[in-house]
Amino acid sequence: MFKGFTDETVDFMWGIRFNNEKPWFEAHKEEYLTHFYRPMRELGDELYDWFTEQRPDLPLRGRVSRIYRDARRLHGRGPYKDNLWLSVEAPAESVWTSQPTFWFELGPEEWSYGLGYYSATPATMMKLRARMARDPQMMESFTRKLGRQKEFVLTGEEYKRPKEGAPSALLKPWYAKKSFSLSHDEKLDEIIFSRDLVDRLKSGYQFLLPYYDYFVTLEGDPDPRVPG
């Protein structure tokens, strides 16, 4: 059971940020496992169980990221990350980055959580726009609901030239996105050190579940590029 992160968690994150090398990590590996990885794993397992209770008919998997950076993509950085994230998403037939994903991430300065795509494919975004064009009411309702709360905001990379054809002004922000997330970012505070974090995340994810139900079915929509 997740009991909260600790001061040692934060100390490790700052330590690896400023000592990003193998000797330092190996000397502090037990601190990493005890105060960072294992609590994140416990939190991930608890959230995964909750998601499967909420959507028992959906195939889902839970994961916790590795602290090791991909050696092919270091770009002058050290071999370790100073943050970890957990995710819950449907098993991907292709790459998981193109699937709608629930996540929680903890770094040395802030934590974040939400729902979205790490990198939605152009085809997925085309299907989203086509669905909004066919039936704008559902997404307009979601957008109004999003605007009435303060926990999550629509974020993501935008096209240099937004796509045209939005059926209403309310949906124009979605037409501007190359990929997107509904995310919440917050500076580190006391909540990460207690089980209150679990309730906060579950409450937020409960709000986001209908959005997930909508996005996860996009892959089954017809390809707008193929004549009907």
Coordinates of C-alpha atoms in Angstrom, one line a residue:
M1 CA 0.0 0.0 0.0
F2 CA 1.2 3.4 -0.9
K3 CA 2.0 5.5 2.2
G4 CA 3.5 8.6 0.5
F5 CA 6.9 9.7 -0.8
T6 CA 9.5 11.0 1.7
D7 CA 12.1 13.7 2.1
E8 CA 14.6 11.1 1.0
T9 CA 12.7 10.8 -2.3
V10 CA 13.2 14.5 -3.0
D11 CA 16.8 14.3 -1.8
F12 CA 17.5 11.5 -4.3
M13 CA 15.9 13.4 -7.2
W14 CA 18.0 16.5 -6.6
G15 CA 21.1 14.3 -6.0
I16 CA 20.8 12.5 -9.3
R17 CA 20.1 15.8 -11.1
F18 CA 23.5 17.2 -9.9
N19 CA 25.4 13.9 -9.8
N20 CA 24.2 12.2 -13.0
E21 CA 26.9 9.5 -13.3
K22 CA 27.1 5.8 -12.6
P23 CA 29.3 5.9 -9.5
W24 CA 27.0 8.2 -7.6
F25 CA 23.9 6.3 -8.7
E26 CA 25.4 2.9 -7.7
A27 CA 26.3 4.4 -4.3
H28 CA 22.7 5.6 -3.8
K29 CA 20.9 2.8 -5.6
E30 CA 19.2 1.4 -2.4
E31 CA 17.9 4.9 -1.6
Y32 CA 16.5 5.1 -5.2
L33 CA 14.8 1.7 -4.8
T34 CA 13.5 2.3 -1.2
H35 CA 12.3 5.9 -1.4
F36 CA 11.5 6.4 -5.1
Y37 CA 11.0 3.3 -7.3
R38 CA 9.1 1.1 -4.8
P39 CA 6.7 3.9 -3.6
M40 CA 6.0 4.7 -7.2
R41 CA 5.4 1.0 -7.9
E42 CA 3.0 0.8 -5.0
L43 CA 1.1 3.9 -6.1
G44 CA 1.0 2.5 -9.7
D45 CA -0.3 -0.9 -8.5
E46 CA -3.0 0.7 -6.4
L47 CA -4.1 3.0 -9.2
Y48 CA -4.1 0.2 -11.7
D49 CA -6.4 -1.9 -9.4
W50 CA -8.7 1.1 -9.1
F51 CA -8.9 1.6 -12.9
T52 CA -9.7 -2.0 -13.5
E53 CA -12.6 -1.7 -11.0
Q54 CA -13.9 1.4 -12.8
R55 CA -13.6 -0.2 -16.3
P56 CA -13.6 -4.0 -15.8
D57 CA -14.4 -4.7 -19.4
L58 CA -11.4 -2.7 -20.8
P59 CA -8.0 -4.2 -21.4
L60 CA -5.5 -2.1 -19.4
R61 CA -1.9 -2.4 -18.3
G62 CA 0.0 -0.4 -15.7
R63 CA 3.7 0.6 -15.9
V64 CA 6.4 2.5 -14.1
S65 CA 9.1 4.1 -16.1
R66 CA 12.8 3.2 -15.8
I67 CA 15.3 5.7 -14.4
Y68 CA 17.7 4.9 -17.2
R69 CA 17.8 7.1 -20.2
D70 CA 17.9 5.5 -23.7
A71 CA 21.6 5.4 -24.4
R72 CA 20.9 6.3 -28.0
R73 CA 19.2 9.6 -27.0
L74 CA 21.4 11.0 -24.3
H75 CA 22.2 14.2 -26.4
G76 CA 24.9 15.2 -23.9
R77 CA 22.8 14.4 -20.8
G78 CA 23.7 12.0 -18.1
P79 CA 22.5 8.4 -18.2
Y80 CA 19.7 8.8 -15.6
K81 CA 16.5 10.7 -15.3
D82 CA 15.7 12.8 -12.2
N83 CA 12.0 11.9 -12.5
L84 CA 9.8 8.8 -12.7
W85 CA 6.3 8.4 -14.0
L86 CA 3.6 5.7 -13.9
S87 CA 0.9 5.1 -16.6
V88 CA -2.2 3.1 -17.2
E89 CA -3.3 2.6 -20.8
A90 CA -4.6 0.0 -23.1
P91 CA -2.0 -2.5 -24.4
A92 CA -0.8 -1.1 -27.7
E93 CA -0.7 -3.0 -30.9
S94 CA 1.8 -0.5 -32.1
V95 CA 3.8 2.0 -29.9
W96 CA 2.2 3.0 -26.6
T97 CA 3.0 6.7 -27.2
S98 CA 0.1 6.8 -29.7
Q99 CA -2.4 5.5 -27.2
P100 CA -4.5 7.7 -24.8
T101 CA -2.8 7.3 -21.4
F102 CA -3.4 8.1 -17.8
W103 CA -0.2 9.2 -16.0
F104 CA 1.3 10.6 -12.9
E105 CA 4.9 12.0 -12.9
L106 CA 7.1 13.1 -10.0
G107 CA 10.2 15.3 -10.4
P108 CA 12.4 17.3 -8.1
E109 CA 10.4 20.5 -8.5
E110 CA 6.9 19.5 -9.4
W111 CA 4.4 16.7 -9.9
S112 CA 1.8 16.3 -12.6
Y113 CA -1.0 14.0 -13.7
G114 CA -3.6 13.7 -16.3
L115 CA -4.8 12.0 -19.5
G116 CA -3.5 12.3 -23.0
Y117 CA -1.2 11.3 -25.8
Y118 CA 2.6 11.3 -25.6
S119 CA 2.5 11.6 -29.3
A120 CA -0.8 11.1 -31.1
T121 CA -0.4 10.0 -34.7
P122 CA -1.6 12.3 -37.5
A123 CA -4.2 9.6 -38.3
T124 CA -5.6 9.7 -34.8
M125 CA -5.9 13.5 -34.9
M126 CA -7.6 13.3 -38.3
K127 CA -10.1 10.8 -36.8
L128 CA -10.8 13.1 -33.9
R129 CA -11.5 16.1 -36.1
A130 CA -13.7 13.9 -38.4
R131 CA -15.7 12.7 -35.4
M132 CA -16.1 16.2 -34.1
A133 CA -17.3 17.4 -37.5
R134 CA -19.8 14.5 -37.7
D135 CA -21.1 14.9 -34.1
P136 CA -19.9 18.1 -32.5
Q137 CA -22.3 18.0 -29.5
M138 CA -20.4 15.4 -27.5
M139 CA -17.1 17.1 -27.7
E140 CA -18.7 20.5 -27.1
S141 CA -20.2 19.1 -23.9
F142 CA -16.8 17.8 -22.9
T143 CA -15.2 21.1 -23.6
R144 CA -17.7 23.1 -21.6
K145 CA -17.3 20.7 -18.7
L146 CA -13.5 21.1 -18.9
G147 CA -14.0 24.9 -18.8
R148 CA -16.1 24.7 -15.6
Q149 CA -13.3 23.1 -13.5
K150 CA -9.9 24.2 -12.5
E151 CA -7.9 21.0 -12.2
F152 CA -7.1 20.2 -15.8
V153 CA -6.2 22.2 -18.8
L154 CA -5.9 21.3 -22.5
T155 CA -2.2 21.3 -23.4
G156 CA -0.1 20.0 -26.3
E157 CA 2.0 20.9 -29.4
E158 CA 0.1 22.9 -31.9
Y159 CA 0.2 23.1 -35.7
K160 CA 1.9 26.2 -37.1
R161 CA -1.2 26.7 -39.1
P162 CA -4.3 25.4 -37.2
K163 CA -6.6 23.0 -39.1
E164 CA -9.7 24.7 -40.5
G165 CA -13.2 23.4 -40.4
A166 CA -14.0 23.5 -36.7
P167 CA -17.8 23.2 -36.4
S168 CA -17.9 25.8 -33.6
A169 CA -15.6 28.3 -31.8
L170 CA -15.7 26.0 -28.8
L171 CA -13.9 23.2 -30.7
K172 CA -11.2 25.4 -32.4
P173 CA -8.6 24.7 -29.6
W174 CA -8.8 21.0 -30.4
Y175 CA -8.3 21.6 -34.2
A176 CA -5.1 23.4 -33.3
K177 CA -3.5 20.4 -31.6
K178 CA -1.0 18.0 -33.2
S179 CA -1.2 16.0 -30.0
F180 CA -2.8 16.8 -26.6
S181 CA -3.2 16.1 -22.9
L182 CA -5.6 17.2 -20.2
S183 CA -3.0 17.8 -17.5
H184 CA -2.5 19.3 -14.1
D185 CA 1.0 20.5 -12.9
E186 CA 1.8 21.6 -9.4
K187 CA 4.9 22.5 -7.4
L188 CA 6.0 19.9 -4.8
D189 CA 3.8 20.2 -1.7
E190 CA 2.8 18.2 1.3
I191 CA 0.3 16.0 -0.5
I192 CA 3.0 13.9 -2.1
F193 CA 4.1 12.8 1.4
S194 CA 0.8 11.1 2.3
R195 CA -2.0 8.9 1.2
D196 CA -4.0 12.0 0.4
L197 CA -2.2 11.9 -3.0
V198 CA -4.1 8.7 -3.8
D199 CA -7.5 10.3 -3.2
R200 CA -6.5 13.4 -5.2
L201 CA -5.4 11.3 -8.2
K202 CA -8.5 9.1 -8.1
S203 CA -10.8 12.1 -8.0
G204 CA -9.0 13.6 -11.0
Y205 CA -9.0 10.4 -12.9
Q206 CA -12.7 9.9 -12.2
F207 CA -13.4 13.2 -13.9
L208 CA -11.2 12.1 -16.9
L209 CA -12.6 8.6 -17.4
P210 CA -15.4 9.7 -19.8
Y211 CA -12.8 11.5 -21.9
Y212 CA -10.8 8.3 -22.0
D213 CA -13.9 6.4 -23.1
Y214 CA -14.2 8.8 -26.0
F215 CA -10.6 8.9 -27.1
V216 CA -9.8 5.2 -26.8
T217 CA -12.4 4.3 -29.4
L218 CA -10.9 6.7 -32.1
E219 CA -8.7 4.0 -33.5
G220 CA -11.9 2.1 -34.6
D221 CA -13.2 5.0 -36.6
P222 CA -13.0 5.0 -40.4
D223 CA -9.9 6.6 -41.9
P224 CA -11.0 10.0 -43.2
R225 CA -8.5 9.7 -46.0
V226 CA -10.3 6.7 -47.5
P227 CA -13.4 7.5 -49.5
G228 CA -16.5 6.0 -48.0

